[in-house]
Coordinates of C-alpha atoms in Angstrom, one line a residue:
Chain W
M51 CA 1.8 14.3 -35.7
A52 CA 4.1 14.8 -32.8
T53 CA 4.8 13.3 -29.4
L54 CA 4.5 15.4 -26.3
V55 CA 6.7 14.8 -23.2
I56 CA 5.7 16.4 -19.9
A57 CA 8.7 17.7 -18.1
E58 CA 9.6 16.8 -14.5
H59 CA 11.1 19.7 -12.7
D60 CA 11.0 21.8 -9.5
N61 CA 10.8 25.2 -11.3
K62 CA 14.5 25.5 -10.9
T63 CA 16.1 22.4 -12.4
L64 CA 14.9 20.0 -15.0
K65 CA 15.0 16.5 -13.7
D66 CA 17.0 13.8 -15.4
A67 CA 13.8 11.8 -15.8
T68 CA 12.7 14.2 -18.6
A69 CA 15.6 13.4 -20.9
K70 CA 14.9 9.7 -20.3
V71 CA 11.3 10.1 -21.4
V72 CA 12.5 12.0 -24.4
T73 CA 14.4 8.8 -25.4
A74 CA 11.2 6.8 -25.1
A75 CA 9.3 9.4 -27.0
G76 CA 11.8 9.3 -29.8
Q77 CA 11.2 5.6 -30.1
V78 CA 7.4 6.1 -30.1
G79 CA 7.9 8.4 -33.1
G80 CA 7.3 11.8 -34.5
P81 CA 8.9 15.1 -33.6
V82 CA 9.3 15.4 -29.9
H83 CA 7.9 18.4 -28.0
I84 CA 8.3 19.1 -24.3
L85 CA 5.8 20.8 -22.1
V86 CA 7.2 22.6 -19.1
A87 CA 4.4 23.5 -16.8
G88 CA 5.5 25.5 -13.8
Q89 CA 5.9 28.9 -12.3
G90 CA 9.0 31.0 -12.9
C91 CA 10.5 28.0 -14.7
D92 CA 12.6 29.8 -17.4
A93 CA 15.8 27.9 -16.5
V94 CA 13.9 24.6 -16.8
A95 CA 12.7 25.6 -20.3
Q96 CA 16.2 26.6 -21.3
A97 CA 17.5 23.2 -20.1
A98 CA 14.7 21.4 -21.9
S99 CA 15.5 23.2 -25.2
K100 CA 19.0 21.8 -25.1
I101 CA 18.0 18.1 -25.0
A102 CA 19.0 16.5 -28.3
G103 CA 16.1 15.5 -30.5
V104 CA 13.6 17.9 -29.1
E105 CA 11.9 20.1 -31.7
K106 CA 10.0 22.5 -29.5
V107 CA 9.5 23.4 -25.9
L108 CA 6.2 24.7 -24.7
V109 CA 6.1 26.7 -21.5
A110 CA 3.1 27.3 -19.4
D111 CA 4.3 29.6 -16.7
D112 CA 1.5 30.3 -14.2
A113 CA 0.9 30.0 -10.5
L114 CA -1.6 27.2 -11.3
Y115 CA 1.3 24.9 -12.3
A116 CA 3.8 25.8 -9.5
K117 CA 3.3 22.4 -7.9
M118 CA 1.9 20.5 -10.8
V119 CA -1.4 19.8 -9.0
A120 CA -3.3 17.1 -11.0
E121 CA -6.5 18.9 -11.7
T122 CA -4.8 21.9 -13.3
M123 CA -2.3 19.7 -15.2
E124 CA -5.2 17.8 -16.6
T125 CA -6.9 20.8 -18.2
L126 CA -3.6 22.2 -19.5
I127 CA -2.5 19.0 -21.1
L128 CA -6.0 18.5 -22.6
S129 CA -5.8 22.0 -24.1
L130 CA -2.8 20.9 -26.1
A131 CA -3.7 17.2 -26.7
D132 CA -5.3 17.7 -30.1
K133 CA -1.9 18.3 -31.8
Y134 CA -0.3 15.1 -30.5
D135 CA -0.5 11.4 -31.3
A136 CA 1.2 10.4 -28.0
I137 CA 1.7 12.0 -24.6
L138 CA 4.4 10.7 -22.3
A139 CA 5.3 11.5 -18.7
P140 CA 7.8 10.0 -16.3
A141 CA 6.2 7.5 -13.8
T142 CA 7.1 9.8 -10.9
T143 CA 4.5 10.7 -8.3
N144 CA 3.7 13.7 -10.4
G145 CA 3.2 11.8 -13.7
K146 CA 1.2 9.1 -11.9
N147 CA -1.0 11.7 -10.4
Y148 CA -2.1 13.7 -13.5
M149 CA -1.7 11.3 -16.5
P150 CA -4.6 9.0 -15.7
R151 CA -6.9 12.0 -15.6
V152 CA -5.7 13.0 -19.1
A153 CA -6.3 9.5 -20.4
A154 CA -9.8 9.2 -18.9
K155 CA -10.8 12.5 -20.4
L156 CA -9.4 11.5 -23.8
D157 CA -11.3 8.1 -23.4
V158 CA -8.1 6.1 -24.0
P159 CA -6.5 3.4 -21.8
Q160 CA -3.2 4.5 -20.2
V161 CA -0.1 2.4 -20.6
S162 CA 1.6 2.6 -17.2
E163 CA 5.3 2.5 -16.4
I164 CA 6.6 1.2 -19.8
L165 CA 10.0 -0.5 -19.6
S166 CA 10.6 -0.5 -23.4
V167 CA 9.1 0.5 -26.7
V168 CA 8.6 -2.4 -29.1
S169 CA 6.9 -0.2 -31.8
S170 CA 4.9 3.0 -31.9
D171 CA 1.9 1.2 -30.4
T172 CA 3.4 -1.7 -28.5
F173 CA 5.2 -1.6 -25.1
V174 CA 6.5 -3.8 -22.4
R175 CA 5.4 -3.1 -18.9
P176 CA 5.8 -4.8 -15.5
I177 CA 2.9 -6.5 -13.7
Y178 CA 2.8 -8.3 -10.4
A179 CA 5.6 -6.2 -9.0
G180 CA 7.8 -6.9 -11.9
N181 CA 7.5 -10.7 -11.5
A182 CA 6.0 -10.8 -15.0
L183 CA 6.4 -8.6 -18.0
A184 CA 3.4 -7.9 -20.3
T185 CA 3.8 -6.8 -23.9
V186 CA 0.7 -4.7 -24.7
Q187 CA -0.6 -3.1 -27.8
A188 CA -2.5 0.1 -27.5
P189 CA -5.5 0.7 -29.7
A190 CA -5.5 3.2 -32.6
G191 CA -5.9 6.8 -31.4
K192 CA -3.9 8.8 -28.9
K193 CA -1.4 7.1 -26.7
V194 CA -1.1 8.1 -23.0
I195 CA 2.0 6.6 -21.5
T196 CA 4.0 6.8 -18.3
V197 CA 7.6 5.8 -18.5
R198 CA 9.7 3.9 -15.9
T199 CA 12.8 6.1 -16.3
T200 CA 15.3 3.6 -15.0
T201 CA 15.3 1.6 -18.2
F202 CA 15.8 4.4 -20.6
K203 CA 19.1 6.2 -21.2
P204 CA 18.8 10.0 -21.0
A205 CA 18.8 11.8 -24.4
G206 CA 22.0 13.7 -24.8
E207 CA 22.5 17.5 -24.9
G208 CA 23.2 19.5 -28.0
G209 CA 19.7 20.5 -29.1
S210 CA 18.5 24.0 -29.6
A211 CA 14.7 23.7 -29.6
A212 CA 12.5 26.8 -30.0
I213 CA 10.8 27.9 -26.8
E214 CA 7.1 28.8 -27.2
K215 CA 4.8 30.2 -24.5
V216 CA 1.4 28.6 -24.1
S217 CA -1.4 30.1 -22.2
A218 CA -2.7 28.6 -19.0
A219 CA -5.9 26.6 -19.2
A220 CA -9.0 27.3 -17.1
D221 CA -8.6 26.7 -13.4
P222 CA -11.0 23.9 -12.4
G223 CA -10.9 25.4 -8.9
L224 CA -11.1 21.9 -7.3
S225 CA -8.0 21.8 -5.2
K226 CA -5.1 23.7 -4.0
F227 CA -1.6 23.1 -2.8
V228 CA -1.2 23.7 1.0
G229 CA 2.3 22.8 1.8
E230 CA 5.1 20.2 1.6
E231 CA 7.8 18.7 3.7
L232 CA 10.7 17.8 1.5
S233 CA 13.7 15.9 2.7
K234 CA 16.7 18.0 2.5
S235 CA 19.9 16.3 1.4
E236 CA 23.1 17.2 -0.1
R237 CA 23.4 13.8 -1.6
P238 CA 22.2 12.7 -5.0
E239 CA 18.6 11.7 -5.5
L240 CA 17.8 8.0 -5.2
T241 CA 16.4 7.7 -8.8
S242 CA 19.5 9.3 -10.4
A243 CA 22.3 8.2 -8.0
K244 CA 25.1 6.0 -9.4
I245 CA 25.6 4.3 -6.0
I246 CA 22.9 3.6 -3.4
I247 CA 23.4 2.2 0.1
S248 CA 20.1 1.0 1.6
G249 CA 19.2 -0.1 5.1
G250 CA 16.5 -2.5 6.2
R251 CA 14.9 -3.6 9.4
G252 CA 18.3 -4.9 10.5
M253 CA 19.4 -1.3 11.1
Q254 CA 17.2 -1.4 14.2
S255 CA 16.8 2.4 14.6
G256 CA 16.8 5.7 12.7
E257 CA 20.0 6.7 14.6
N258 CA 21.8 3.7 13.1
F259 CA 21.1 5.0 9.6
H260 CA 23.7 7.6 10.2
M261 CA 26.3 4.9 9.9
L262 CA 25.1 4.6 6.3
D263 CA 25.3 8.3 5.8
A264 CA 29.0 8.3 6.5
I265 CA 29.6 5.7 3.8
A266 CA 27.2 7.5 1.4
D267 CA 29.2 10.7 1.8
K268 CA 32.4 8.9 1.0
L269 CA 31.0 7.2 -2.1
H270 CA 28.7 10.1 -3.2
A271 CA 25.9 7.7 -2.8
A272 CA 22.2 8.1 -2.0
V273 CA 20.7 6.5 1.0
G274 CA 17.7 4.3 0.6
A275 CA 15.6 1.9 2.8
S276 CA 13.4 -1.1 2.6
R277 CA 9.7 -0.8 3.3
A278 CA 10.2 -2.5 6.7
A279 CA 12.6 0.3 7.7
V280 CA 10.2 3.0 6.6
D281 CA 7.2 1.4 8.3
A282 CA 9.2 1.0 11.5
G283 CA 9.7 4.8 11.4
F284 CA 13.5 4.7 11.0
V285 CA 13.5 7.0 8.0
P286 CA 10.9 9.0 6.0
N287 CA 8.8 7.5 3.2
D288 CA 10.8 9.0 0.4
Y289 CA 13.7 6.7 1.2
Q290 CA 11.7 3.7 0.3
V291 CA 13.0 1.5 -2.5
G292 CA 10.6 -1.1 -3.8
Q293 CA 7.6 -1.8 -5.9
T294 CA 5.5 0.8 -4.1
G295 CA 8.4 3.2 -3.4
K296 CA 11.1 4.2 -5.8
V297 CA 12.3 1.9 -8.5
V298 CA 16.1 2.4 -8.9
A299 CA 18.8 1.0 -11.2
P300 CA 22.2 2.4 -10.0
D301 CA 25.6 1.0 -11.0
L302 CA 26.0 -0.2 -7.4
Y303 CA 23.3 -1.1 -4.8
I304 CA 24.5 -1.9 -1.4
A305 CA 21.8 -3.6 0.7
V306 CA 22.5 -3.6 4.4
G307 CA 20.4 -5.6 6.8
I308 CA 17.8 -6.1 4.1
S309 CA 16.3 -9.6 3.9
G310 CA 15.2 -9.1 0.3
A311 CA 11.4 -9.3 0.2
I312 CA 9.9 -9.6 -3.3
Q313 CA 8.5 -6.1 -2.9
H314 CA 12.0 -4.7 -2.3
L315 CA 13.7 -6.8 -5.0
A316 CA 11.2 -5.4 -7.5
G317 CA 12.6 -1.9 -6.8
M318 CA 16.3 -2.6 -7.2
K319 CA 16.9 -5.8 -9.1
D320 CA 17.9 -3.9 -12.3
S321 CA 20.9 -2.5 -10.5
K322 CA 24.1 -3.2 -12.4
V323 CA 25.9 -4.6 -9.3
I324 CA 24.3 -5.6 -6.1
A325 CA 26.3 -6.1 -2.8
A326 CA 24.5 -7.4 0.3
I327 CA 25.5 -7.4 3.9
N328 CA 23.3 -9.5 6.2
K329 CA 24.0 -11.7 9.1
D330 CA 21.4 -14.3 8.0
E331 CA 23.1 -16.4 5.2
E332 CA 19.7 -17.7 4.1
A333 CA 18.4 -14.2 3.4
P334 CA 16.8 -14.1 -0.1
I335 CA 18.8 -10.9 -0.9
F336 CA 21.9 -13.2 -1.4
Q337 CA 20.1 -14.9 -4.3
V338 CA 20.3 -11.7 -6.3
A339 CA 23.5 -10.2 -4.9
D340 CA 26.7 -10.3 -7.0
Y341 CA 28.7 -10.0 -3.8
G342 CA 27.4 -11.2 -0.5
L343 CA 28.9 -10.7 2.9
V344 CA 27.5 -12.7 5.8
A345 CA 28.3 -10.5 8.7
D346 CA 26.8 -8.4 11.5
L347 CA 26.3 -5.0 10.0
F348 CA 27.1 -3.3 13.2
K349 CA 30.7 -4.6 12.8
A350 CA 30.8 -4.5 9.0
I351 CA 29.6 -1.0 8.4
P352 CA 32.1 0.8 10.8
E353 CA 34.8 -1.4 9.3
M354 CA 33.7 -0.5 5.8
N355 CA 33.9 3.2 6.8
E356 CA 37.5 2.7 8.0
E357 CA 38.6 0.7 5.0
L358 CA 37.2 3.3 2.6
T359 CA 39.2 6.0 4.5
K360 CA 42.3 3.8 4.1
L361 CA 41.6 3.5 0.4
G362 CA 41.5 7.3 0.1
Y363 CA 37.7 8.0 0.0
K364 CA 36.8 11.2 1.8
Chain J
M19 CA -21.9 11.5 4.3
K20 CA -21.6 8.3 2.3
V21 CA -18.2 6.8 1.6
L22 CA -17.7 4.5 -1.4
V23 CA -14.8 2.0 -1.2
P24 CA -13.9 0.1 -4.4
V25 CA -12.1 -3.2 -3.6
K26 CA -10.3 -5.6 -6.0
R27 CA -9.8 -9.3 -5.7
V28 CA -6.2 -10.1 -6.6
I29 CA -3.7 -12.9 -6.1
D30 CA -2.6 -12.8 -2.5
Y31 CA 0.5 -10.8 -2.0
N32 CA 2.3 -13.7 -0.4
V33 CA 1.9 -15.9 -3.5
K34 CA 4.7 -16.2 -5.9
V35 CA 3.2 -15.7 -9.3
R36 CA 3.9 -18.1 -12.1
V37 CA 3.8 -17.1 -15.8
K38 CA 1.9 -19.6 -17.9
P39 CA 4.1 -21.5 -20.3
D40 CA 2.0 -20.4 -23.3
Q41 CA 2.8 -16.8 -22.3
T42 CA -0.9 -15.8 -22.2
G43 CA -0.8 -14.6 -18.7
V44 CA -0.2 -15.5 -15.1
D45 CA -1.5 -18.8 -13.7
L46 CA -4.6 -18.1 -11.5
A47 CA -5.7 -21.7 -11.1
N48 CA -5.8 -22.9 -7.5
V49 CA -4.0 -19.8 -6.3
K50 CA -5.0 -18.0 -3.1
M51 CA -6.8 -14.8 -3.8
S52 CA -7.3 -11.9 -1.4
M53 CA -8.3 -8.3 -1.2
N54 CA -5.8 -5.9 -2.8
P55 CA -3.7 -4.8 0.2
F56 CA -4.1 -1.1 -0.6
D57 CA -7.8 -1.5 -0.7
E58 CA -7.8 -3.0 2.8
I59 CA -6.3 0.3 4.0
S60 CA -9.1 2.1 2.2
V61 CA -11.8 0.0 3.9
E62 CA -10.1 0.6 7.2
E63 CA -10.0 4.4 6.7
A64 CA -13.7 4.5 5.6
V65 CA -14.7 2.4 8.7
R66 CA -12.7 4.7 11.0
L67 CA -14.6 7.6 9.5
K68 CA -17.8 5.9 10.3
E69 CA -16.7 5.1 13.9
K70 CA -15.8 8.7 14.4
G71 CA -19.3 9.7 13.3
K72 CA -18.1 11.4 10.2
A73 CA -19.4 8.9 7.7
T74 CA -23.0 7.6 7.8
E75 CA -22.6 4.7 5.5
V76 CA -19.7 2.8 3.9
I77 CA -20.5 1.1 0.6
A78 CA -18.0 -1.5 -0.7
V79 CA -17.9 -2.1 -4.5
S80 CA -16.1 -4.9 -6.3
I81 CA -16.0 -5.5 -10.0
G82 CA -15.0 -9.1 -10.9
P83 CA -16.1 -12.7 -10.9
Q84 CA -18.7 -14.2 -8.6
Q85 CA -15.9 -15.0 -6.1
A86 CA -15.3 -11.2 -5.7
S87 CA -18.3 -11.4 -3.4
E88 CA -15.8 -13.0 -0.9
T89 CA -13.7 -9.9 -1.1
L90 CA -16.8 -7.8 -0.4
R91 CA -17.6 -10.0 2.6
T92 CA -14.2 -9.2 3.9
A93 CA -14.9 -5.5 3.6
L94 CA -18.3 -6.0 5.3
A95 CA -16.6 -7.9 8.1
M96 CA -14.2 -5.0 8.6
G97 CA -17.2 -2.8 9.0
A98 CA -18.6 -1.7 5.6
D99 CA -22.4 -1.5 5.6
R100 CA -23.3 -3.0 2.3
G101 CA -21.8 -4.2 -0.9
I102 CA -22.3 -3.9 -4.7
L103 CA -20.9 -6.7 -6.9
V104 CA -20.6 -5.8 -10.5
K105 CA -20.2 -9.3 -12.0
T106 CA -17.9 -9.8 -14.9
D107 CA -15.4 -12.5 -15.9
G108 CA -12.1 -11.7 -17.4
E109 CA -9.8 -8.7 -17.0
V110 CA -11.4 -5.3 -16.6
E111 CA -9.1 -2.3 -17.4
P112 CA -8.9 0.7 -15.1
L113 CA -10.8 3.0 -17.5
A114 CA -13.8 0.6 -17.7
V115 CA -13.6 0.2 -13.9
A116 CA -13.6 4.0 -13.5
K117 CA -16.7 4.3 -15.8
I118 CA -18.6 1.7 -13.8
L119 CA -17.7 3.5 -10.6
K120 CA -18.7 6.8 -12.0
A121 CA -22.2 5.4 -12.8
I122 CA -22.3 4.1 -9.2
C123 CA -21.3 7.4 -7.8
D124 CA -24.0 9.1 -9.9
A125 CA -26.5 6.8 -8.3
E126 CA -25.2 6.7 -4.7
Q127 CA -23.8 10.3 -4.4
P128 CA -21.0 9.6 -2.0
T129 CA -19.0 12.5 -0.6
L130 CA -15.8 10.6 -0.6
V131 CA -14.4 7.6 -2.6
I132 CA -11.5 5.9 -1.0
T133 CA -9.5 3.3 -2.9
G134 CA -6.1 1.8 -3.1
K135 CA -3.5 3.7 -5.1
Q136 CA -2.9 0.6 -7.2
A137 CA -3.8 -3.0 -7.5
I138 CA -0.9 -5.4 -7.0
D139 CA -1.8 -7.5 -10.0
D140 CA -1.7 -5.1 -13.0
D141 CA 0.1 -2.3 -11.1
S142 CA -1.6 0.3 -13.2
N143 CA -2.1 3.1 -10.6
Q144 CA -4.9 4.7 -12.7
T145 CA -8.4 3.9 -11.4
G146 CA -8.8 6.6 -8.7
Q147 CA -7.4 9.3 -10.9
M148 CA -9.6 8.3 -13.8
L149 CA -12.7 8.2 -11.7
A150 CA -12.0 11.6 -10.3
A151 CA -11.5 13.0 -13.8
L152 CA -14.7 11.4 -15.2
L153 CA -16.7 12.8 -12.2
G154 CA -15.0 16.2 -12.5
W155 CA -13.9 15.8 -8.9
P156 CA -10.5 16.6 -7.3
Q157 CA -8.2 13.9 -6.0
G158 CA -5.8 13.2 -3.3
T159 CA -3.6 10.4 -4.4
F160 CA -1.0 8.3 -2.4
A161 CA -2.6 9.5 0.8
H162 CA -0.7 9.4 4.0
K163 CA -3.1 11.3 6.2
L164 CA -6.7 12.6 5.8
E165 CA -8.3 15.4 7.7
L166 CA -11.9 16.1 6.9
G167 CA -13.1 19.7 7.0
D168 CA -16.3 21.4 6.2
G169 CA -16.9 20.9 2.5
S170 CA -13.3 20.2 2.0
A171 CA -10.5 17.8 3.0
Q172 CA -6.8 18.1 3.6
I173 CA -4.9 15.2 2.3
E174 CA -1.2 14.6 3.0
R175 CA 0.4 12.7 0.1
E176 CA 3.5 10.6 -0.2
I177 CA 5.5 12.2 -3.1
D178 CA 9.0 11.5 -4.5
G179 CA 10.7 14.1 -2.4
G180 CA 8.7 13.7 0.9
L181 CA 5.2 14.7 1.8
Q182 CA 2.8 17.2 0.2
T183 CA -0.5 18.5 1.5
V184 CA -3.4 19.4 -0.8
E185 CA -6.8 20.7 0.0
V186 CA -9.6 19.3 -2.1
K187 CA -13.2 20.3 -2.3
L188 CA -15.7 17.6 -1.5
P189 CA -16.8 15.4 -3.1
A190 CA -13.4 13.9 -3.9
V191 CA -11.5 10.8 -4.6
M192 CA -8.7 9.7 -2.3
T193 CA -6.3 6.9 -3.2
V194 CA -4.3 5.5 -0.3
D195 CA -0.7 4.6 0.3
L196 CA 0.8 2.1 2.7
R197 CA 1.2 4.3 5.8
L198 CA -2.3 5.8 6.1
N199 CA -3.3 3.2 8.7
E200 CA -3.0 -0.4 9.7
P201 CA -6.0 -2.4 8.6
R202 CA -7.8 -4.4 11.3
Y203 CA -8.4 -8.1 11.2
A204 CA -12.1 -8.9 11.2
S205 CA -13.3 -10.6 14.4
L206 CA -15.3 -13.8 14.2
P207 CA -18.5 -12.2 15.4
N208 CA -18.1 -9.5 12.7
I209 CA -17.4 -12.1 10.1
M210 CA -20.7 -13.8 11.1
K211 CA -22.5 -10.5 11.0
A212 CA -21.1 -9.7 7.6
K213 CA -22.9 -12.7 6.2
K214 CA -26.2 -11.0 6.8
K215 CA -25.2 -7.7 5.2
P216 CA -26.7 -7.1 1.8
I217 CA -24.8 -7.4 -1.5
D218 CA -26.4 -6.1 -4.6
E219 CA -25.5 -8.0 -7.7
K220 CA -25.2 -6.0 -10.9
S221 CA -23.6 -6.4 -14.3
P222 CA -21.5 -3.8 -16.3
S223 CA -24.4 -3.5 -18.8
D224 CA -26.6 -2.2 -15.9
Y225 CA -24.4 0.8 -16.0
G226 CA -24.1 0.9 -19.8
V227 CA -20.3 0.2 -19.7
D228 CA -18.5 -2.0 -22.3
V229 CA -15.7 -3.7 -20.4
T230 CA -14.0 -5.3 -23.4
P231 CA -10.2 -4.7 -22.9
R232 CA -8.8 -2.0 -25.2
L233 CA -5.2 -2.8 -24.6
K234 CA -4.2 -6.0 -26.3
T235 CA -1.9 -8.2 -24.3
L236 CA 0.3 -9.9 -26.9
K237 CA 2.3 -11.9 -24.4
V238 CA 3.3 -12.2 -20.7
T239 CA 6.8 -13.4 -20.0
E240 CA 9.1 -13.9 -17.1
P241 CA 11.7 -11.3 -16.4
E242 CA 15.4 -12.3 -16.7
K243 CA 16.5 -13.8 -13.5
R244 CA 19.5 -12.5 -11.6
K245 CA 21.9 -15.1 -10.5
A246 CA 23.5 -15.3 -7.1
G247 CA 27.1 -14.2 -7.2
V248 CA 29.9 -15.0 -4.8
K249 CA 30.2 -14.7 -1.1
V250 CA 33.1 -12.7 0.2
K251 CA 34.6 -13.3 3.6
T252 CA 35.6 -9.8 4.8
V253 CA 34.7 -6.1 4.2
A254 CA 38.2 -5.5 2.7
E255 CA 37.5 -8.3 0.2
L256 CA 34.1 -6.8 -0.6
L257 CA 35.6 -3.4 -1.3
D258 CA 38.4 -4.9 -3.3
K259 CA 35.9 -6.7 -5.6
L260 CA 33.7 -3.6 -5.9
K261 CA 36.7 -1.5 -6.8
N262 CA 38.9 -3.8 -8.9
E263 CA 36.6 -6.5 -10.3
A264 CA 33.3 -4.6 -10.8
G265 CA 34.8 -1.2 -11.1
V266 CA 31.8 0.5 -9.5
I267 CA 33.5 2.5 -6.6

């Protein structure tokens, strides 16, 4: 049988996370199909059909799926589940929301946030905020899996999968989408940015985060934050990098005024290169940083901005 | 309306976990245990609903060893009215927890179940959603704000791009995120009072649930450790290293 990947998208663009889950799905086995559930999501289906290694793209285009509300996603995925040995979704807030409902209804345990596929039924996943790694074997039967996308490379392009429409499943009529406040930013998203500059409690105010914006613009970086900075109200919750926020693995992570609590390290320690700026030379962040600068960030950040200009970054 | 609050006993979040040398798990011997921090936020929210006169009774449930009764006492000291301890040793997976909680919901008929979005030990982030599915109830996960209406609730949720509000019919399950509220510390008089509040002791078989784990843990290992790198003296030196040594800018 086949493996089904649930696409992550916003009805306009297919998110990078989907191609990464396709990579994991290919390792689990069987032909890989993608389900695009949305409303007016043709462009997403087209993009999904181009991912290498995908055999078929199923599209459920209905107002019910416009915001991927969990209760409607559950009945849709269940209506298709019979044909699949394994169902995979990215461990985004969407995937985390609907997938356990699917697993419960199929009466199978879910394997959450896998980091790697050992074999078709065995996976490695983080526990204790990534301070330990568990290798778990799922029982015979259907596999329901969410994938931590930072550890899988996206499948390439070059596919030409058939696109097939599927009908909407019954509306459970339990919930409805009311509204959303999404952060608007011209910068790359945290989870797919190649460079991230994050601020911590040391930033002292939301105003001061603009100093990081200037550098982010020059480096085409995303701006993140520690939990302390979010809890203090400096920046919105979706900036948070850490075990309970976003888990990221960019090429370069610049931690500014971040002490390096376990919770934060769990969200960024897989970054290729870590640079840290902190005035406290004992800060735990320096134990994981490739490059550490002990300095007052209020001097260092403006200086960095100037130096970057000198180096030709605009 | 009744509010049910499932709480889990886990290794205290300040404790640095150690993987056992035989790779069978994490060392739990002589380690400080506490209530899962997300569950503290759930208890707080439920108690606030009671204080506002919206909830009539707050029932805390814990599934775990005898010592999980201490976790229940914490919930009672924060203001829950009574506890249910479902006694079982060993690990219980989210699906089994959800099945036990479903049976309890069938018996207690709460209007709202409030629980943490995940436990900080297994980091599964499944139980609330599974419970909602088994009950055929809606869910508001990763809750940031709750507004109770008549027969429905509006729940503002923390999502990847920002915040999202959903309206759910009641009864419903809500799983809480970090910023819903700041849990109180139990006062000494309330801790004393909590000792007199009732805790019902049950076993999974009372609810007809088999808690044998279905995922087999083959091994538990330590992640590769990152090593500290070099200290640089100036911003210029830092940028030079990032550009010419690491090649990342």
